[in-house]
Coordinates of C-alpha atoms in Angstrom, one line a residue:
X1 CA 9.8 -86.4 -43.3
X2 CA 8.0 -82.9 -43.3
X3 CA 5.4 -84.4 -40.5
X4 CA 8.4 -85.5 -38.1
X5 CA 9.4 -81.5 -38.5
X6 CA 5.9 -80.6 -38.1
X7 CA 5.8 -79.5 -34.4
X8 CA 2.6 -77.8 -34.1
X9 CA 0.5 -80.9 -35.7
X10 CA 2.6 -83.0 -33.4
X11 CA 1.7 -81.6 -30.2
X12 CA -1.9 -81.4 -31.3
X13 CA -2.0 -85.0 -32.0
X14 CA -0.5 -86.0 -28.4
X15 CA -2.8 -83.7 -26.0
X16 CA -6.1 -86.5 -27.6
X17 CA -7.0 -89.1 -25.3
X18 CA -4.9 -88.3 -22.5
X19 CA -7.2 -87.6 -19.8
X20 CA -4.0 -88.2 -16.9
X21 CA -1.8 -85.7 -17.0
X22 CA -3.3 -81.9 -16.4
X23 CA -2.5 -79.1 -19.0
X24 CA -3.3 -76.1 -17.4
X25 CA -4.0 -75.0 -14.1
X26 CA -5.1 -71.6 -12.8
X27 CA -7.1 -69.7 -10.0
X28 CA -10.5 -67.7 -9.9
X29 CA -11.7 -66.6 -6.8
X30 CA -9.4 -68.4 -4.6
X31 CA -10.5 -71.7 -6.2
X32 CA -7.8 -73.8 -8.3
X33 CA -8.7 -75.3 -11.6
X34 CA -7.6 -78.0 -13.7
X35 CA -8.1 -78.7 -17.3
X36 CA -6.5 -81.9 -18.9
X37 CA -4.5 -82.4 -21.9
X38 CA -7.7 -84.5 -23.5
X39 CA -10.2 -81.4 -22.6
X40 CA -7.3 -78.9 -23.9
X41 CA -7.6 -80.7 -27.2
X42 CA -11.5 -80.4 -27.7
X43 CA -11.6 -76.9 -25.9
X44 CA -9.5 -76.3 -29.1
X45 CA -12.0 -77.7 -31.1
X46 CA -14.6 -75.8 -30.3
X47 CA -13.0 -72.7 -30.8
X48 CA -11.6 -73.8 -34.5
X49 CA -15.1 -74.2 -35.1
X50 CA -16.4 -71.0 -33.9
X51 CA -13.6 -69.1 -36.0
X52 CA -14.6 -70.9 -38.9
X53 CA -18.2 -69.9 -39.0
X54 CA -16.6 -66.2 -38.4
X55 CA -14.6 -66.7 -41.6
X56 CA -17.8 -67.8 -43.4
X57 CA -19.2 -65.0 -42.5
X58 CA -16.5 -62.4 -43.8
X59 CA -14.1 -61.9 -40.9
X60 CA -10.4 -62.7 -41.3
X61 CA -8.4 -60.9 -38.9
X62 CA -9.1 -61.2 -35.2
X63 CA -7.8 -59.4 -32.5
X64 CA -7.3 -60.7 -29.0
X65 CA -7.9 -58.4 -26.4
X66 CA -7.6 -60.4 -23.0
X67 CA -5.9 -61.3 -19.4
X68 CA -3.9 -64.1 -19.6
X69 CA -6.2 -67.0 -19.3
X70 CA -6.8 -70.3 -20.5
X71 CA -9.6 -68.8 -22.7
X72 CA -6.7 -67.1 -24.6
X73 CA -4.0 -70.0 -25.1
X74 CA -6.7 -71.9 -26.3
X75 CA -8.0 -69.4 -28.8
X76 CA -4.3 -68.7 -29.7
X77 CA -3.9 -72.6 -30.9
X78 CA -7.3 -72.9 -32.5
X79 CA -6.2 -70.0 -34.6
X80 CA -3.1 -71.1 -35.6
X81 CA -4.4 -74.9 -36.5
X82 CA -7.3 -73.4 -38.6
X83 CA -4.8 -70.9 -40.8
X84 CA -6.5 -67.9 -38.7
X85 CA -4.4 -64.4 -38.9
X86 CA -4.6 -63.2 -35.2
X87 CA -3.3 -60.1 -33.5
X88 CA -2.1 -59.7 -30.0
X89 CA -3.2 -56.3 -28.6
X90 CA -2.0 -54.7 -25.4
X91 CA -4.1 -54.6 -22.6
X92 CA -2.4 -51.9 -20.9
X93 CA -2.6 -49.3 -23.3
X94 CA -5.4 -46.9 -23.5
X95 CA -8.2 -47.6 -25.4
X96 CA -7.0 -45.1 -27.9
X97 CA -4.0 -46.5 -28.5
X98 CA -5.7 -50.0 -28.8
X99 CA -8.5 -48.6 -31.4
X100 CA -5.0 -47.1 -33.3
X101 CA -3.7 -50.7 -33.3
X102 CA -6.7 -53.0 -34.8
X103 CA -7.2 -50.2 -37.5
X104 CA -3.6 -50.7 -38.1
X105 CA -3.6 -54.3 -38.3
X106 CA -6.8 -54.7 -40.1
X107 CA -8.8 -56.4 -37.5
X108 CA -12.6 -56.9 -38.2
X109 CA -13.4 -58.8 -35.3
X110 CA -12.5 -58.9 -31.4
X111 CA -12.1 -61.3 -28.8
X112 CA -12.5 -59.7 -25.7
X113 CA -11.1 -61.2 -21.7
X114 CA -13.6 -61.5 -19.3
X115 CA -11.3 -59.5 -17.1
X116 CA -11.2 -56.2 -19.2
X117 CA -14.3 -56.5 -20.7
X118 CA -15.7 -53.7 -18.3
X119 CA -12.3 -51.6 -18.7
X120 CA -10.8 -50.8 -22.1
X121 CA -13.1 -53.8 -23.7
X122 CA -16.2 -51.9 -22.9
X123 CA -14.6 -48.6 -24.5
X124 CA -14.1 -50.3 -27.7
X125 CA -18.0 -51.5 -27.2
X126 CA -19.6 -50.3 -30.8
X127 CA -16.4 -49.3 -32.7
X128 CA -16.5 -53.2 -34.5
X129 CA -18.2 -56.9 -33.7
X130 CA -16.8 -58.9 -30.9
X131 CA -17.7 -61.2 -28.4
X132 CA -16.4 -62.2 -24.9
X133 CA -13.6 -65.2 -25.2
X134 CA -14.9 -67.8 -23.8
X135 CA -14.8 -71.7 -24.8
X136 CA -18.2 -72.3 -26.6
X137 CA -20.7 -75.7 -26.0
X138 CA -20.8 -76.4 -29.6
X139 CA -19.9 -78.6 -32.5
X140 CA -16.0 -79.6 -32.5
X141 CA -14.2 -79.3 -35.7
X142 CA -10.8 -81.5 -35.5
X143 CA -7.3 -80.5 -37.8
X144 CA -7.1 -83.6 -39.5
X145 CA -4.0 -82.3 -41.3
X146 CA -1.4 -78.9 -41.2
X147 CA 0.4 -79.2 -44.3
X148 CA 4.2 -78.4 -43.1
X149 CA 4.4 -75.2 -45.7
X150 CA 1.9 -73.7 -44.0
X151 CA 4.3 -73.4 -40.8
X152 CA 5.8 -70.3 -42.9
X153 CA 2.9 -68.4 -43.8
X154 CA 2.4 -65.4 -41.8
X155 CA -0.6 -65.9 -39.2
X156 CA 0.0 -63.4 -36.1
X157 CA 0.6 -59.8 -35.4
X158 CA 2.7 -58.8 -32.3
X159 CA 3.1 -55.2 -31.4
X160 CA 6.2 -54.0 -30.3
X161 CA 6.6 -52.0 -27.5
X162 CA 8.1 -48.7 -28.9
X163 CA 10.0 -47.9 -26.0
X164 CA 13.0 -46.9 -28.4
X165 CA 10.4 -45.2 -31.2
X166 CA 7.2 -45.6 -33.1
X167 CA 5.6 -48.8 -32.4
X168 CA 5.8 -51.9 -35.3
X169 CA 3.3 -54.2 -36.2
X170 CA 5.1 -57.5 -36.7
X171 CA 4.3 -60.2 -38.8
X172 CA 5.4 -63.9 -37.3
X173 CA 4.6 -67.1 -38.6
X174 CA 4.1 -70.8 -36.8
X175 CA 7.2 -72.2 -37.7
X176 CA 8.9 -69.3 -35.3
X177 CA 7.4 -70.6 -32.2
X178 CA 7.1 -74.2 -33.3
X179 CA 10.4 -74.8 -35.2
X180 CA 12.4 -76.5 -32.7
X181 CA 11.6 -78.8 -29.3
X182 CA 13.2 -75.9 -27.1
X183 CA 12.4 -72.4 -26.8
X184 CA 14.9 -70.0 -25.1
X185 CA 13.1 -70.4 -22.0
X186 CA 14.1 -74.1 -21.7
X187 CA 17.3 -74.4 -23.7
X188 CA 18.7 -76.0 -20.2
X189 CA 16.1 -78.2 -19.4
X190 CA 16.0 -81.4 -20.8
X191 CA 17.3 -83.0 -17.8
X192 CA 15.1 -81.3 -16.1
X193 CA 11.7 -82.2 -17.8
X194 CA 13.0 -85.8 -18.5
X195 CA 10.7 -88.5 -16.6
X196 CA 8.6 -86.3 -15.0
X197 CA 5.9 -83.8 -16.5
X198 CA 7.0 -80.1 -14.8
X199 CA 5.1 -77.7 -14.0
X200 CA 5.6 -74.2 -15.5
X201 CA 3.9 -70.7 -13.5
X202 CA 3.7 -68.4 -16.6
X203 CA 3.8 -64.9 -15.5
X204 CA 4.4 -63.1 -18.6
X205 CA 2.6 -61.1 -21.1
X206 CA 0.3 -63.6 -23.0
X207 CA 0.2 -60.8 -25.7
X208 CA 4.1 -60.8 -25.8
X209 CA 6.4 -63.3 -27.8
X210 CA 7.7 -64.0 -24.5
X211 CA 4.7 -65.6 -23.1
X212 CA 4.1 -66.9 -25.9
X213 CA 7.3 -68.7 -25.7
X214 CA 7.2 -69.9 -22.3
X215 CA 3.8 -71.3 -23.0
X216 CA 5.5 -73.5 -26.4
X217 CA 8.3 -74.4 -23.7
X218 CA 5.6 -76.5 -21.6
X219 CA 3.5 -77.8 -25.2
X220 CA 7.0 -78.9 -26.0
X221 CA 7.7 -80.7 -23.2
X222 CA 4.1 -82.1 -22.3
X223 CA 4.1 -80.1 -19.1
X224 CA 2.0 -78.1 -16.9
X225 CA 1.2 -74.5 -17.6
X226 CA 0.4 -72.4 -14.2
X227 CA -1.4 -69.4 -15.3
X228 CA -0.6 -66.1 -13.6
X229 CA -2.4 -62.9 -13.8
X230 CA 1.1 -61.3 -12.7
X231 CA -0.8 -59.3 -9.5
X232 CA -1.5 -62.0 -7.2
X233 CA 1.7 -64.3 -7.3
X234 CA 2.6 -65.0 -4.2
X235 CA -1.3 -66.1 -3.9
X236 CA -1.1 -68.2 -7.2
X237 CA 2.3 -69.8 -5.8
X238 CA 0.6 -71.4 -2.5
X239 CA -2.3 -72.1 -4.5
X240 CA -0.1 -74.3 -7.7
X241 CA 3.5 -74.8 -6.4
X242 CA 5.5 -74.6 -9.6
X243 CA 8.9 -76.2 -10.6
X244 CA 10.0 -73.4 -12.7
X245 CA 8.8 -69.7 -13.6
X246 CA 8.8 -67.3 -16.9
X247 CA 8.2 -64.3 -15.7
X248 CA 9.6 -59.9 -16.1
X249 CA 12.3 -58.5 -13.5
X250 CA 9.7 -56.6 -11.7
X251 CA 8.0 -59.8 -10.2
X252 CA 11.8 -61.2 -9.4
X253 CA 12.2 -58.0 -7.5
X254 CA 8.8 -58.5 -5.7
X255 CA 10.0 -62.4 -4.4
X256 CA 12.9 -61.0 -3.5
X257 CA 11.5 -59.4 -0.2
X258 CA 9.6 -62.9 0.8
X259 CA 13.6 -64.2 0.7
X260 CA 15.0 -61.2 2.5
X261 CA 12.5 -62.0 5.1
X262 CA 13.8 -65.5 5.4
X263 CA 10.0 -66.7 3.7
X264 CA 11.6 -69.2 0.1
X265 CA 8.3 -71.3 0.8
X266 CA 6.3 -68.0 -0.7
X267 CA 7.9 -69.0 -3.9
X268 CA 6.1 -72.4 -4.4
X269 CA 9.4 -74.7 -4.3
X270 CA 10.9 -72.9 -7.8
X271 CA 13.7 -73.9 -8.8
X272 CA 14.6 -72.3 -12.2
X273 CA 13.2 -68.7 -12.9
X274 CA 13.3 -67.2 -16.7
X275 CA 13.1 -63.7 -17.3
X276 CA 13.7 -61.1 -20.0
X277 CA 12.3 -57.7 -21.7
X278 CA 14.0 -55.9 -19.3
X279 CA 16.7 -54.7 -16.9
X280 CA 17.6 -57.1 -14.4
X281 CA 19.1 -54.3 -11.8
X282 CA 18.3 -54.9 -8.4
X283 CA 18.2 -58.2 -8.5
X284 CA 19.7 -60.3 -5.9
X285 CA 21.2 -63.6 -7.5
X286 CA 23.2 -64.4 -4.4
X287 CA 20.3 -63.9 -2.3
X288 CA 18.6 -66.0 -4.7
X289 CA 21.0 -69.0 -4.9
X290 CA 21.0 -69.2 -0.6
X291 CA 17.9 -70.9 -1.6
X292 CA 18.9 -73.2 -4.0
X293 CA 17.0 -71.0 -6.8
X294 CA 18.6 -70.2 -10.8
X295 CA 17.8 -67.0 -12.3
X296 CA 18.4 -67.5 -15.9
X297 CA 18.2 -64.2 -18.3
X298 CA 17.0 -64.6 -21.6
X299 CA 18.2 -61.7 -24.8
X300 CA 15.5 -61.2 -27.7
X301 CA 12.8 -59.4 -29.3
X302 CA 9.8 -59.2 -31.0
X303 CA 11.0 -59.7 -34.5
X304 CA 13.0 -62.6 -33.9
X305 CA 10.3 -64.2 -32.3
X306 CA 11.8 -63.9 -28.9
X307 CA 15.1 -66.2 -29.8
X308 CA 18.5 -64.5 -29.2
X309 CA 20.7 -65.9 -26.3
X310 CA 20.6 -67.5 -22.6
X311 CA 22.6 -66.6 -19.8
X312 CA 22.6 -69.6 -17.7
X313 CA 25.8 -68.4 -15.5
X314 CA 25.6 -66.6 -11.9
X315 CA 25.8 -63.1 -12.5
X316 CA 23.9 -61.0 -15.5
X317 CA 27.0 -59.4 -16.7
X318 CA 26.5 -60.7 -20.4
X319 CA 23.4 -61.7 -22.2
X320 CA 25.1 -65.2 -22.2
X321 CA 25.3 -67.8 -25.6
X322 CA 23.2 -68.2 -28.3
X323 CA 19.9 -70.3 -27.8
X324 CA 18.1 -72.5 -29.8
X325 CA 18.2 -72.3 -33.3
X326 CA 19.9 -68.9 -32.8
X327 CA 23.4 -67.6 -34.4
X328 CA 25.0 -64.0 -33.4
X329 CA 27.0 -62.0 -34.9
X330 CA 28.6 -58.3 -34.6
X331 CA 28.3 -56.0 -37.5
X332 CA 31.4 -53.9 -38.9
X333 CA 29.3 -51.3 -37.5
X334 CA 29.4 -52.9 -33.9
X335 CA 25.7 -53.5 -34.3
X336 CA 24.4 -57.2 -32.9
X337 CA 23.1 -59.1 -35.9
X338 CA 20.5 -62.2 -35.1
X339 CA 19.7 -65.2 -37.1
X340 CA 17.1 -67.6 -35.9
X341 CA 14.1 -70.1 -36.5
X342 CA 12.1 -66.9 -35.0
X343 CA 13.4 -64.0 -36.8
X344 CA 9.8 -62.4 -38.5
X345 CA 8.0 -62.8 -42.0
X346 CA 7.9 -58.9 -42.1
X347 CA 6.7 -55.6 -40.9
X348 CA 3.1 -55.3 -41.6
X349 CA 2.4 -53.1 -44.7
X350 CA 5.9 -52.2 -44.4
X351 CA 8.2 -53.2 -47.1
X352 CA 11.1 -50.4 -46.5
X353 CA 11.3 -50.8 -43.0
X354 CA 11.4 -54.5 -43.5
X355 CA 14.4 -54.3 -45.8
X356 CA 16.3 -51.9 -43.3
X357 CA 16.5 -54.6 -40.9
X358 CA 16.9 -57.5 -42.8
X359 CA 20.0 -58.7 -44.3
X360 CA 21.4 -61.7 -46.1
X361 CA 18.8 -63.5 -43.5
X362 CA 20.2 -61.6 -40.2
X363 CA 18.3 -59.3 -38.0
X364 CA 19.8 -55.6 -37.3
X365 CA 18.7 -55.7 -33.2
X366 CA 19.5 -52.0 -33.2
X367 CA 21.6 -52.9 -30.2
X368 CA 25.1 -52.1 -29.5
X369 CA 27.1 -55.0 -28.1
X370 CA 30.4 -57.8 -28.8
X371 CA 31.5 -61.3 -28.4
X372 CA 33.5 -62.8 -26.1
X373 CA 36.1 -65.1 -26.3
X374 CA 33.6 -67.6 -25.5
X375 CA 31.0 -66.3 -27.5
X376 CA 29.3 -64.7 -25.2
X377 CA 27.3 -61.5 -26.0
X378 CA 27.7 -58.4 -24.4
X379 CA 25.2 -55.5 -25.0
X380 CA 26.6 -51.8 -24.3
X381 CA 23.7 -49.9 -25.8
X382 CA 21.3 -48.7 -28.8
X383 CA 22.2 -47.3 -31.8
X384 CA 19.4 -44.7 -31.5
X385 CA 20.2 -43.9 -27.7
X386 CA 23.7 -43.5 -28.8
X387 CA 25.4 -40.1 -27.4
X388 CA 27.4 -38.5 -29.7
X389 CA 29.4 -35.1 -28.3
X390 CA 30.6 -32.3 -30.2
X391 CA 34.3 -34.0 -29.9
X392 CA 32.9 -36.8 -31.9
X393 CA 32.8 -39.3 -28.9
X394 CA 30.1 -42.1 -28.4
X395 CA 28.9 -42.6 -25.3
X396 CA 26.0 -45.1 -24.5
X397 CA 23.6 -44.2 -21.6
X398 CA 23.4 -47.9 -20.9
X399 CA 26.5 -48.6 -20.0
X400 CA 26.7 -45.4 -17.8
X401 CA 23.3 -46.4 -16.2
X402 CA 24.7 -50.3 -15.4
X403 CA 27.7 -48.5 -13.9
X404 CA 25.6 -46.8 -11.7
X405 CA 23.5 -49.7 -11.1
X406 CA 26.1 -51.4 -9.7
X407 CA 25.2 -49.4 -6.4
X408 CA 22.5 -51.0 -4.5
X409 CA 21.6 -47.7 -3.2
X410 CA 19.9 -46.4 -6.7
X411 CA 16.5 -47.6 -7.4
X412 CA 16.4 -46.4 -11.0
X413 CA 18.7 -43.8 -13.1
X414 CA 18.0 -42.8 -16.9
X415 CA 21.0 -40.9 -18.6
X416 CA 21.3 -38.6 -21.0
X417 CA 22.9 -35.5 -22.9
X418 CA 22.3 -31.9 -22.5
X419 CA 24.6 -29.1 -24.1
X420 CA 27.0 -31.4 -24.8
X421 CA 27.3 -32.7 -21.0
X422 CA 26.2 -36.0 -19.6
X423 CA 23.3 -35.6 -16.8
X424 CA 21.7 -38.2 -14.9
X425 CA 18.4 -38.3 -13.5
X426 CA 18.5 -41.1 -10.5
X427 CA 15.7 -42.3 -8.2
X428 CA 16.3 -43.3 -4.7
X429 CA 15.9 -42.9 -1.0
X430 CA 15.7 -39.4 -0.1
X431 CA 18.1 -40.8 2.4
X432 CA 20.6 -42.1 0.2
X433 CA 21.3 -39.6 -1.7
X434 CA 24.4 -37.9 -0.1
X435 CA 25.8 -41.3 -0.3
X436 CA 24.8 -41.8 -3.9
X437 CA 26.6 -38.4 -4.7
X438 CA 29.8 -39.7 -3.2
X439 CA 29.6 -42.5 -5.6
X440 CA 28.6 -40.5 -8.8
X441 CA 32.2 -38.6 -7.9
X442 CA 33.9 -41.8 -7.6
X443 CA 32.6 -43.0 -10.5
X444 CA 33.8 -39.4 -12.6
X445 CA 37.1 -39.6 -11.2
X446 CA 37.7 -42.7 -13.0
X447 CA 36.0 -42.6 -16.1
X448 CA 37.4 -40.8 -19.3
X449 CA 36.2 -37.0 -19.2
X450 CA 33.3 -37.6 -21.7
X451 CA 31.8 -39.9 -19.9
X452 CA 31.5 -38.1 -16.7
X453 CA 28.2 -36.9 -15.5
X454 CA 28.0 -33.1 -15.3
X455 CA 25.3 -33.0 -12.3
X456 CA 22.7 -35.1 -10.8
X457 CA 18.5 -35.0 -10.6
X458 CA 17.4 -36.5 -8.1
X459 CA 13.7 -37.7 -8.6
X460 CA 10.7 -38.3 -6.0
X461 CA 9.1 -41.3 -8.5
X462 CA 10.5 -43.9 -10.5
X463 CA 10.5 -43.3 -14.5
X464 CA 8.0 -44.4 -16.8
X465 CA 8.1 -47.8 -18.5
X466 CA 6.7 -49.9 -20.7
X467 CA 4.4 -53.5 -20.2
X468 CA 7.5 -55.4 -20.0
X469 CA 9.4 -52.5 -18.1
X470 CA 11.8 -51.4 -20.0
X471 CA 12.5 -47.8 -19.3
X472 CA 10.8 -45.3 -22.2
X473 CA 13.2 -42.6 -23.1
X474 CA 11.7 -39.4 -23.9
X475 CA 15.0 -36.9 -23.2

């Protein structure tokens, strides 16, 4: 019984032998390259191998400091299968900031991308042991067995992105990513996957739980991963046409002119697109559909393993049902409460904070938000971002900023309180602007008085934002 529930052995055990079907494929230098599921398996191998000798040698905790590349989702598995504790480090943050994180998490050895080894990998050069990931000719050593309670011991460290306050080092386990057949990302797709092995461009994060999840969708589902370094897409897409993408709202946005220019064969033949992390503003899902494509919009974070709901309707109104394994729930407070297959072992080091959010099994998102009739959720905010005026009114800057998102003229907005007013600081066309101000006094002429904005800013850059884009408040 516990080895038909143990997923992660499973999928192991079916990539051996099967020389067919391709795994992965990816570009370098303009040249596309396949790997097969058999070759996947004894990359893997290889690489349990190498971390065991680390281990013998003292190391326990290795970071992974890389691109997204094949080099990493292979290490990522070997690690897992041979009861390694990993941690995911950002390769976007300064190399400050990434020194702060492995002495946080207790790293003592480092796996560096051949893409950023000469950037913030060569600033880290001296300050511990590490080598450059790559998939070793050596010795193979094969998981001959994964006992299923080891699918709940804590084995990987995600960063969150601390776009709403201090960063948290976040302790996940197997069993979050390997619980169930489906992530989010495919909650939709059976039908879609059955009789034919579909092909997957990931272009998200490898260091985030949500390219981590998209990758589990394909293991799943015996697919094809596409890996994308997220700056050449349109490249990658001629190069591996892909049925389906996971990807952030900032790459929808870029595909978006290739359809507004009457050019859908840019996109590779996609069908389905995934996307999450952020705001989807500015997207054009009508534009989107001329060409037969679905935009789906997934709701989750780091601590829950990336599991929350899918909104697999036509517009991005609501953050859609629960997924996979996933229950929702609204506090007393009006607080959205998660319970899923994903939802984290624990903060790192962090008992308190890990209490705070936990309760009775249920995740305090620190989001505002209610059901629908349909069960549908609908987020209008963050506790922390929460407005509160001297009359005692809330107000969430969220649901001000998706009112004024709703004009296609405004780029980017960010609201906020000052002296007990509501200001907004909006980005757009130096051309648009008289037109935007006619709309901000539409919009205050039929909104409750503490909701209106007091005066505008208008701003000659977009705001600052986090890897996933989500918009960092600092007001």
């Amino acid at each position: 019984m516990a080895e038909e529930k143990n997923n992660l052995l499973n999928i192991y055990k079916r990539l051996k032998g099967n020389e067919e079907d391709i795994k992965f494929r990816y570009v370098d230098n303009g040249e596309v390259f396949e790997v097969s599921d058999d070759r996947y398996y004894h990359d893997i191998n290889k690489l349990i191998h190498r971390l065991n000798e680390l281990k013998k040698d003292g190391y326990s905790n290795f970071g992974i400091l890389s691109e997204n590349s094949y080099e990493f989702y292979t290490l990522f598995m070997a690690a897992l299968l041979s009861k390694t504790m990993i941690t995911m480090l950002n390769i976007m943050e300064k190399p400050e900031i990434v020194m702060e994180d492995i002495k946080r998490a207790g790293v003592n050895y480092l796996f560096v991308g051949k893409e950023v080894a000469n950037s913030v990998g060569s600033c880290l050069s001296g300050e511990l042991n590490s080598e450059l990931l790559l998939i070793p000719d050596r010795t193979e050593e094969e998981v001959i067995d994964f006992p299923y309670e080891d699918l709940f011991k804590p084995s990987m460290i995600f960063f969150t992105s601390g776009t709403t306050g201090s960063k948290k080092a976040v302790l996940l386990c197997p069993n979050n990513f390997f619980a169930s057949p489906y992530t989010v990302f495919v909650s939709e797709l059976g039908d879609v996957f059955a009789g034919k092995r579909r092909s997957l461009l990931l272009a998200l994060p490898a260091y985030h739980v949500g390219g981590i999840c998209g990758f589990q969708s394909v293991l799943f589902n015996d697919g094809t991963v596409h890996i994308s370094n997220m700056r050449n897409t349109f490249t990658e897409l001629k190069l591996m046409p892909s049925d389906y993408s996971a990807t952030v709202p900032a790459v929808i946005k870029l595909w978006q002119t290739a359809l507004k220019r009457g050019k859908p064969e840019k996109l590779g033949g996609i069908k389905y697109i995934y996307s999450g992390a952020a705001s989807m503003e500015g997207v054009d899902i009508d534009l989107y559909k001329k060409y037969g494509i679905k935009i789906r919009q997934t709701y989750g974070m780091t601590e829950t393993g990336g599991r929350g709901t899918v909104n697999l309707g036509d517009d991005f109104m609501s953050q859609g049902m629960p997924g996979e394994m996933s229950e929702i729930k609204i506090s007393n407070e009006g607080e959205v409460l998660v319970k899923s297959a994903g939802n984290m072992v624990g903060y790192l080091d962090n008992e308190e904070e890990t209490k705070d959010i936990y309760e009775n099994g249920w995740i305090h998102t620190g989001d505002l938000g209610r059901l629908d009739e349909e069960g549908k959720l609908w987020i209008t905010g963050r506790i922390k971002n929460l407005i509160i005026l001297s009359g005692g009114e809330n107000v969430s800057p969220e649901q001000i900023e998706k009112d004024l998102y709703s004009n296609s003229d405004i780029s980017e907005c960010f609201v906020y309180a000052k002296v007990d007013r509501i200001y907004a600081d909006i980005y757009c066309d130096p051309e648009k602007r008289d037109s935007v101000k006619i709309f901000v006094n539409e919009y205050n002429a039929k909104s409750p008085i503490f909701r209106r904005i007091k005066a505008v800013n208008f701003v000659d850059e977009g705001f600052e934002k986090g890897h996933t884009g989500k918009l960092i408040r600092r007001k």
